[in-house]
XYZ file of C-alpha atoms in Angstrom:
493
model
C -147.441 -195.267 -15.067
C -143.881 -194.104 -15.755
C -143.737 -190.375 -16.411
C -140.156 -190.201 -17.692
C -138.673 -191.845 -20.796
C -136.866 -195.143 -21.028
C -133.648 -194.664 -22.973
C -132.754 -197.298 -25.561
C -129.287 -196.675 -26.951
C -127.897 -197.861 -30.245
C -124.178 -197.649 -31.017
C -123.053 -196.969 -34.588
C -119.399 -197.316 -35.520
C -117.914 -195.326 -38.385
C -114.829 -195.934 -40.487
C -112.941 -193.857 -43.061
C -112.564 -196.056 -46.111
C -108.762 -195.727 -46.180
C -108.592 -197.373 -42.726
C -109.338 -201.040 -41.960
C -113.080 -201.328 -41.289
C -112.322 -204.322 -39.071
C -110.488 -202.027 -36.640
C -113.604 -199.951 -36.025
C -115.854 -203.022 -35.798
C -113.572 -204.783 -33.342
C -113.376 -201.690 -31.151
C -117.168 -201.258 -31.296
C -117.681 -204.846 -30.112
C -115.290 -204.232 -27.224
C -117.264 -201.144 -26.140
C -120.542 -203.086 -26.279
C -119.050 -205.910 -24.216
C -117.685 -203.478 -21.622
C -120.988 -201.621 -21.342
C -123.013 -204.805 -20.947
C -120.518 -206.169 -18.435
C -121.127 -203.022 -16.372
C -124.874 -203.750 -16.399
C -126.010 -201.535 -19.270
C -128.226 -202.402 -22.220
C -127.200 -201.287 -25.697
C -128.068 -202.251 -29.276
C -125.033 -202.974 -31.447
C -125.833 -201.689 -34.923
C -124.080 -204.003 -37.364
C -123.774 -201.549 -40.240
C -120.486 -199.657 -40.037
C -120.720 -196.271 -41.734
C -118.131 -195.560 -44.414
C -120.401 -193.574 -46.751
C -123.855 -192.046 -47.030
C -125.465 -195.302 -48.195
C -124.124 -197.052 -45.100
C -125.566 -194.204 -43.051
C -129.052 -194.899 -44.409
C -128.698 -198.579 -43.546
C -127.554 -197.753 -40.019
C -130.516 -195.412 -39.545
C -132.868 -198.168 -40.672
C -131.329 -200.556 -38.140
C -131.721 -197.954 -35.402
C -135.410 -197.527 -36.238
C -136.049 -201.256 -36.507
C -134.523 -201.793 -33.057
C -136.563 -198.991 -31.471
C -133.499 -196.951 -30.492
C -134.243 -193.436 -29.256
C -130.655 -192.412 -28.438
C -127.478 -192.764 -30.471
C -123.803 -193.268 -29.675
C -121.697 -192.441 -32.720
C -118.381 -194.215 -32.217
C -115.258 -193.249 -34.137
C -113.444 -196.574 -34.115
C -111.005 -194.937 -36.477
C -110.729 -191.507 -38.153
C -114.249 -191.704 -39.586
C -115.939 -189.954 -42.547
C -117.058 -186.599 -41.130
C -119.789 -185.997 -43.738
C -121.678 -189.303 -43.576
C -121.234 -189.696 -39.806
C -122.703 -186.295 -39.002
C -125.540 -186.926 -41.480
C -126.464 -189.949 -39.347
C -126.821 -187.715 -36.297
C -128.771 -185.131 -38.276
C -131.238 -187.626 -39.749
C -131.556 -189.623 -36.536
C -133.000 -186.524 -34.882
C -132.779 -187.796 -31.318
C -130.221 -187.412 -28.528
C -126.748 -188.296 -29.763
C -123.269 -188.654 -28.338
C -119.948 -188.661 -30.184
C -116.923 -190.521 -28.801
C -113.671 -191.833 -30.239
C -111.398 -194.797 -29.670
C -108.025 -194.390 -28.007
C -105.047 -196.233 -29.439
C -104.517 -199.553 -27.739
C -100.814 -200.375 -27.610
C -97.361 -199.180 -28.573
C -97.076 -202.438 -30.473
C -99.990 -201.688 -32.851
C -99.231 -198.220 -34.157
C -98.790 -199.144 -37.820
C -101.690 -201.231 -39.167
C -103.579 -200.935 -35.886
C -103.556 -197.160 -35.533
C -107.000 -195.568 -35.957
C -106.341 -191.814 -35.652
C -109.770 -191.249 -34.061
C -108.213 -188.524 -31.903
C -107.724 -186.587 -35.134
C -111.091 -187.648 -36.533
C -112.950 -186.027 -33.628
C -111.605 -182.647 -34.720
C -112.986 -182.990 -38.244
C -116.264 -184.339 -36.886
C -116.663 -181.293 -34.653
C -116.366 -178.969 -37.634
C -118.949 -180.900 -39.626
C -121.310 -180.948 -36.649
C -121.114 -177.164 -36.493
C -121.864 -176.869 -40.224
C -125.084 -178.833 -39.641
C -126.018 -176.874 -36.470
C -125.933 -180.066 -34.401
C -125.364 -180.203 -30.635
C -124.601 -183.801 -29.658
C -123.190 -184.636 -26.263
C -119.389 -184.717 -26.359
C -117.795 -185.797 -23.053
C -115.152 -183.654 -21.381
C -112.467 -185.941 -22.810
C -114.220 -187.959 -25.515
C -111.395 -190.367 -26.417
C -110.991 -193.608 -24.497
C -110.561 -197.326 -24.164
C -113.555 -199.653 -24.313
C -114.096 -199.447 -20.539
C -113.730 -195.667 -20.560
C -116.197 -195.275 -23.444
C -118.637 -197.543 -21.605
C -118.469 -195.205 -18.603
C -119.106 -192.217 -20.881
C -122.194 -193.936 -22.317
C -123.526 -194.445 -18.789
C -123.138 -190.703 -18.199
C -124.976 -190.019 -21.459
C -128.122 -191.945 -20.465
C -129.620 -189.310 -18.082
C -128.637 -186.527 -20.517
C -130.551 -188.321 -23.261
C -133.470 -188.911 -20.895
C -133.801 -185.162 -20.285
C -133.865 -184.426 -24.017
C -136.382 -187.177 -24.757
C -138.606 -186.142 -21.870
C -138.868 -182.514 -22.937
C -139.746 -183.449 -26.513
C -142.888 -185.260 -25.371
C -143.781 -183.204 -22.288
C -146.984 -181.241 -21.751
C -147.265 -178.775 -18.875
C -150.814 -178.238 -17.619
C -151.493 -174.976 -15.840
C -154.524 -173.941 -13.824
C -155.161 -170.311 -13.144
C -153.294 -167.135 -14.054
C -149.824 -166.624 -12.697
C -150.174 -164.578 -9.477
C -149.770 -160.822 -9.707
C -148.068 -160.808 -6.305
C -145.403 -163.127 -7.688
C -144.650 -161.352 -10.927
C -141.353 -163.239 -11.085
C -143.298 -166.379 -12.037
C -144.664 -164.598 -15.132
C -141.984 -165.600 -17.647
C -142.753 -165.798 -21.390
C -143.671 -169.309 -22.533
C -142.398 -169.056 -26.130
C -139.088 -170.599 -25.103
C -140.962 -173.725 -23.996
C -142.260 -174.274 -27.504
C -138.726 -173.730 -28.804
C -137.708 -176.699 -26.628
C -140.580 -178.808 -27.978
C -142.586 -178.614 -24.742
C -146.363 -178.227 -25.008
C -148.250 -175.944 -22.642
C -151.992 -176.189 -22.011
C -153.214 -173.266 -19.928
C -156.536 -173.710 -18.160
C -158.622 -171.576 -15.836
C -159.283 -172.270 -12.175
C -162.931 -172.653 -13.176
C -161.973 -175.620 -15.373
C -160.295 -177.244 -12.371
C -163.209 -176.347 -10.075
C -165.717 -177.994 -12.419
C -163.535 -181.095 -12.860
C -163.060 -181.416 -9.107
C -166.798 -181.327 -8.380
C -167.432 -183.805 -11.194
C -165.402 -186.282 -9.129
C -167.649 -186.015 -6.066
C -168.308 -189.519 -4.681
C -165.878 -191.053 -7.167
C -165.604 -194.750 -6.230
C -161.801 -194.538 -6.283
C -161.660 -192.030 -3.420
C -161.613 -194.629 -0.581
C -158.677 -196.404 -2.212
C -156.668 -193.198 -2.454
C -157.513 -192.348 1.179
C -156.211 -195.778 2.226
C -153.004 -195.124 0.269
C -152.581 -191.775 2.008
C -153.210 -193.291 5.433
C -150.629 -196.003 4.826
C -148.056 -193.510 3.572
C -148.552 -191.018 6.397
C -148.686 -193.460 9.291
C -148.361 -191.487 12.510
C -148.098 -188.304 10.431
C -151.815 -188.526 9.636
C -152.689 -185.748 12.099
C -155.719 -184.391 10.252
C -157.568 -187.387 8.757
C -160.706 -185.362 8.114
C -159.086 -183.554 5.198
C -158.026 -186.717 3.334
C -161.313 -187.256 1.396
C -161.018 -183.804 -0.205
C -157.345 -184.359 -1.002
C -158.040 -187.792 -2.498
C -160.769 -186.342 -4.721
C -158.342 -183.672 -5.907
C -155.584 -186.178 -6.687
C -157.930 -188.224 -8.861
C -159.082 -185.031 -10.580
C -155.566 -184.036 -11.621
C -154.607 -187.489 -12.873
C -157.806 -187.856 -14.862
C -157.334 -184.397 -16.374
C -153.856 -185.314 -17.568
C -154.957 -188.633 -19.019
C -157.839 -187.004 -20.885
C -155.835 -184.009 -22.147
C -152.243 -185.061 -22.779
C -153.071 -185.825 -26.419
C -149.968 -186.560 -28.478
C -147.669 -185.933 -25.503
C -146.441 -188.865 -23.406
C -145.328 -187.109 -20.206
C -146.833 -184.327 -18.143
C -146.525 -182.096 -15.134
C -148.565 -179.298 -13.552
C -148.175 -175.658 -12.587
C -151.202 -174.825 -10.459
C -152.725 -171.890 -8.651
C -152.841 -172.811 -4.984
C -153.944 -169.708 -3.038
C -155.756 -167.669 -1.799
C -159.140 -168.296 -3.461
C -158.258 -171.983 -3.825
C -158.833 -172.518 -0.115
C -162.169 -170.713 0.052
C -163.567 -172.528 -2.980
C -162.017 -175.997 -2.843
C -161.829 -176.151 0.947
C -158.252 -177.324 1.454
C -154.573 -176.645 0.749
C -153.324 -178.868 -2.128
C -149.726 -179.279 -0.927
C -149.919 -182.931 0.135
C -151.370 -183.988 -3.214
C -148.625 -182.011 -4.963
C -146.067 -183.938 -2.923
C -147.607 -187.317 -3.728
C -147.672 -186.731 -7.466
C -144.133 -185.329 -7.449
C -143.017 -188.476 -5.628
C -144.273 -190.355 -8.711
C -142.121 -188.081 -10.920
C -145.164 -185.976 -11.886
C -144.074 -182.544 -10.632
C -146.744 -180.118 -9.464
C -145.327 -176.633 -8.973
C -146.842 -173.978 -6.760
C -148.163 -170.545 -7.754
C -148.472 -171.438 -11.465
C -144.681 -171.503 -11.759
C -144.390 -172.997 -15.231
C -140.599 -172.876 -15.373
C -140.477 -174.282 -11.859
C -142.455 -177.318 -13.026
C -140.176 -177.604 -16.060
C -137.074 -177.462 -13.846
C -138.463 -180.145 -11.548
C -139.230 -182.378 -14.520
C -135.706 -181.977 -15.891
C -134.369 -183.035 -12.492
C -136.697 -186.049 -12.452
C -135.341 -187.159 -15.831
C -131.737 -186.517 -14.821
C -131.876 -188.388 -11.508
C -134.968 -190.653 -11.507
C -135.403 -189.308 -7.956
C -138.389 -187.218 -6.884
C -137.472 -183.498 -6.876
C -139.063 -180.624 -5.018
C -139.622 -176.893 -5.502
C -138.596 -174.554 -2.683
C -138.373 -170.867 -1.956
C -134.791 -169.698 -1.526
C -136.355 -168.368 1.568
C -134.536 -166.937 4.567
C -131.125 -166.498 6.090
C -129.910 -168.722 8.898
C -129.904 -166.781 12.192
C -126.428 -166.048 13.498
C -127.103 -167.765 16.812
C -128.222 -170.959 15.006
C -125.108 -170.821 12.863
C -122.840 -170.415 15.894
C -124.441 -173.189 17.911
C -125.149 -175.753 15.177
C -122.868 -175.145 12.181
C -119.722 -173.159 12.996
C -116.739 -175.440 13.598
C -118.753 -178.528 12.602
C -119.120 -177.926 8.869
C -116.852 -176.083 6.400
C -119.279 -173.241 5.700
C -119.511 -169.562 6.557
C -122.792 -168.012 7.644
C -123.253 -166.577 4.150
C -122.890 -170.027 2.633
C -126.079 -171.068 4.404
C -129.774 -170.339 3.950
C -133.132 -172.002 4.499
C -135.116 -173.559 1.664
C -138.845 -173.629 2.392
C -142.254 -174.237 0.945
C -145.651 -174.740 2.484
C -145.704 -178.515 2.264
C -145.105 -179.889 -1.230
C -141.868 -181.851 -0.655
C -142.391 -185.638 -1.032
C -142.582 -187.553 2.220
C -139.567 -189.667 1.265
C -137.374 -186.560 1.652
C -138.691 -185.523 5.090
C -137.363 -186.650 8.436
C -140.852 -187.014 9.866
C -143.653 -185.636 7.710
C -147.056 -184.711 9.088
C -150.273 -183.285 7.661
C -150.715 -179.794 9.099
C -152.284 -176.453 8.214
C -150.771 -173.538 6.333
C -149.958 -170.969 9.005
C -149.537 -167.990 6.693
C -152.888 -168.599 5.000
C -154.649 -169.199 8.298
C -153.679 -165.719 9.504
C -155.894 -164.157 6.846
C -158.451 -166.877 6.047
C -159.180 -168.433 9.456
C -157.693 -166.074 12.043
C -160.057 -166.893 14.921
C -161.148 -170.495 14.272
C -159.731 -173.989 14.232
C -158.021 -174.726 10.875
C -160.321 -176.209 8.271
C -159.826 -174.922 4.729
C -156.142 -174.235 5.418
C -155.404 -177.899 6.165
C -153.434 -180.015 3.709
C -149.747 -179.148 3.994
C -147.109 -181.861 4.418
C -144.593 -180.480 6.878
C -141.290 -181.497 8.386
C -137.568 -180.900 8.236
C -135.965 -182.094 5.016
C -133.480 -184.944 5.384
C -129.770 -184.086 5.240
C -127.793 -185.041 2.166
C -126.355 -183.885 -1.136
C -128.464 -181.545 -3.275
C -128.350 -179.474 -6.438
C -130.327 -176.234 -6.718
C -131.394 -175.702 -10.315
C -133.610 -173.558 -12.493
C -134.177 -173.103 -16.210
C -135.873 -169.778 -16.900
C -136.941 -167.579 -19.784
C -135.898 -163.941 -19.807
C -138.239 -161.212 -21.032
C -136.733 -161.518 -24.521
C -137.625 -165.272 -24.480
C -133.975 -166.361 -24.293
C -133.273 -169.231 -21.899
C -130.856 -169.021 -19.013
C -130.143 -171.299 -16.090
C -128.255 -171.812 -12.860
C -126.835 -174.913 -11.207
C -125.393 -174.941 -7.679
C -124.330 -178.069 -5.816
C -124.366 -178.252 -2.042
C -126.012 -180.108 0.813
C -128.759 -180.025 3.408
C -127.262 -179.980 6.895
C -128.569 -182.132 9.781
C -129.685 -179.040 11.686
C -133.134 -178.725 13.223
C -134.919 -175.764 11.595
C -137.255 -174.900 14.518
C -139.723 -173.628 11.933
C -142.754 -174.720 9.906
C -143.485 -176.031 6.428
C -141.273 -178.334 4.390
C -137.939 -176.770 5.246
C -134.228 -177.412 5.572
C -130.931 -175.706 6.334
C -128.980 -175.604 3.071
C -125.285 -174.976 2.506
C -123.799 -174.069 -0.874
C -120.161 -172.949 -1.139
C -119.960 -169.203 -1.836
C -123.759 -168.925 -1.680
C -123.642 -165.274 -0.648
C -121.854 -164.232 -3.825
C -123.974 -166.571 -5.952
C -127.126 -165.080 -4.409
C -126.033 -161.539 -5.263
C -124.374 -161.976 -8.650
C -126.553 -164.716 -10.172
C -129.918 -164.936 -8.453
C -130.382 -161.181 -7.945
C -128.275 -159.824 -10.799
C -129.945 -162.099 -13.378
C -133.462 -161.556 -11.985
C -134.316 -165.121 -11.014
C -137.534 -165.721 -9.045
C -137.649 -167.028 -5.493
C -138.444 -170.612 -6.527
C -135.663 -173.108 -7.138
C -135.946 -176.775 -8.058
C -134.035 -179.168 -5.828
C -132.392 -182.405 -6.918
C -131.556 -184.729 -4.054
C -128.105 -185.544 -5.445
C -125.086 -183.672 -6.752
C -126.063 -183.810 -10.411
C -124.579 -180.613 -11.830
C -122.494 -182.437 -14.446
C -125.541 -184.065 -16.036
C -127.670 -180.911 -15.893
C -124.942 -178.754 -17.405
C -124.386 -181.172 -20.287
C -128.114 -181.558 -20.929
C -128.600 -177.786 -21.066
C -125.774 -177.388 -23.556
C -127.335 -180.063 -25.780
C -130.606 -178.097 -25.574
C -128.818 -174.960 -26.721
C -128.871 -173.044 -23.418
C -125.755 -170.879 -23.485
C -126.094 -168.956 -20.208
C -125.586 -171.495 -17.410
C -124.413 -169.907 -14.159
C -122.931 -171.668 -11.138
C -121.617 -170.833 -7.691
C -118.139 -169.632 -8.604
C -115.291 -170.274 -6.161
C -113.279 -167.577 -4.428
C -110.953 -165.726 -6.782
C -113.226 -166.283 -9.776
C -115.129 -163.035 -10.138
C -118.616 -162.779 -11.598
C -119.023 -160.457 -14.572
C -120.488 -157.612 -12.472
C -118.729 -158.391 -9.190
C -116.851 -155.450 -7.666
C -113.167 -156.475 -7.522
C -112.597 -153.971 -4.698
C -115.449 -155.176 -2.484
């Protein structure tokens, strides 16, 4: 089961009727050849759009070839009305690019003026309230356009994924984490479906799977995955039963949606009634690009899913949790890495990060829960976390969130996880983001973001930023460099 879309791109060339149509067609063929030579797959739509009738034919070709993403290519100036109608009627993710002139020796009959045509196209796009992806510099040679198309693929995947996504929730969002209680109207504005369920629904479904014949097979899968990290094998049957329960629920309830993720209640009554901590199952499903967020964090699950579409790499959800102690910074970071103490922090959660991102993951028990639920006994119902230090490497912290007025806002901050032992518990790592201290104060605090952030295990800010703009999210914050003041930052501080 693949829980993110496959992108099938069709390229449509356009031509203003006072320019040679052959110029646009020849340039389109060169782009297709360059993209395929680089390893990409693309459908070359043979109809070149000069007028509205051509546009209808091109749309028919796109549908017949099963294309779900569109590259509109200005091989010459292009007819701004018909070409933008194609994008409007296509209705899916679209990108607009234009051909650069090829040689000083072909600037009479071989000049296409697509540089100029992009300007007129942009005006017509605005008239139709369209938001296609336009690269930072959208004019190029065949090889350059091919590279732009490759950048468009994950942006299109995000848009396609959200249009057919359903988020399942179990339980009310916790009162103690009021920050997770964001309005869900904005999700429907994005085309995302939300099915909210009670913990009792989950409890009944879980017990209906008692003695399910698939449980031994899932246990064997867990044992193989964990290897020496299988420190508490007695809890695996309960976890396997729970994993099957969630997957069956999604299959039986996703309806017209194609993709899904979960935002589930996970404490404190979960442990007393289900008899385990669900973190390891959450990690396993997320590893399959089926995010399961903690504490009914609906926008956390959404943010993880966006990352999954953007990267095709399993994400995770972490608390932006605690500062790095000064003595750890001095002994392990200072002089070795180009970060100040305030650039660093620890990202943590109980044990939901996929095993592939941990240095050495082990099944353990949730220490914080045990203090209140099993203070004087060996851990039983608090078992089920997957714990270990998170592997070093490039990351992007990201969140898409609804404000109280249901407007969407987001942040994107690129950085890295440092190869520093955390000396702590849970799924945890030492993170470094340039100018994190200012970002923490003037974005995360000032804009009222919750403690959860989704983590992409790559520097993928460019894709996320472009995807958000195509979705109509205007407020996208980032970790601004020194000398670039935030709106409310004290210039005298």
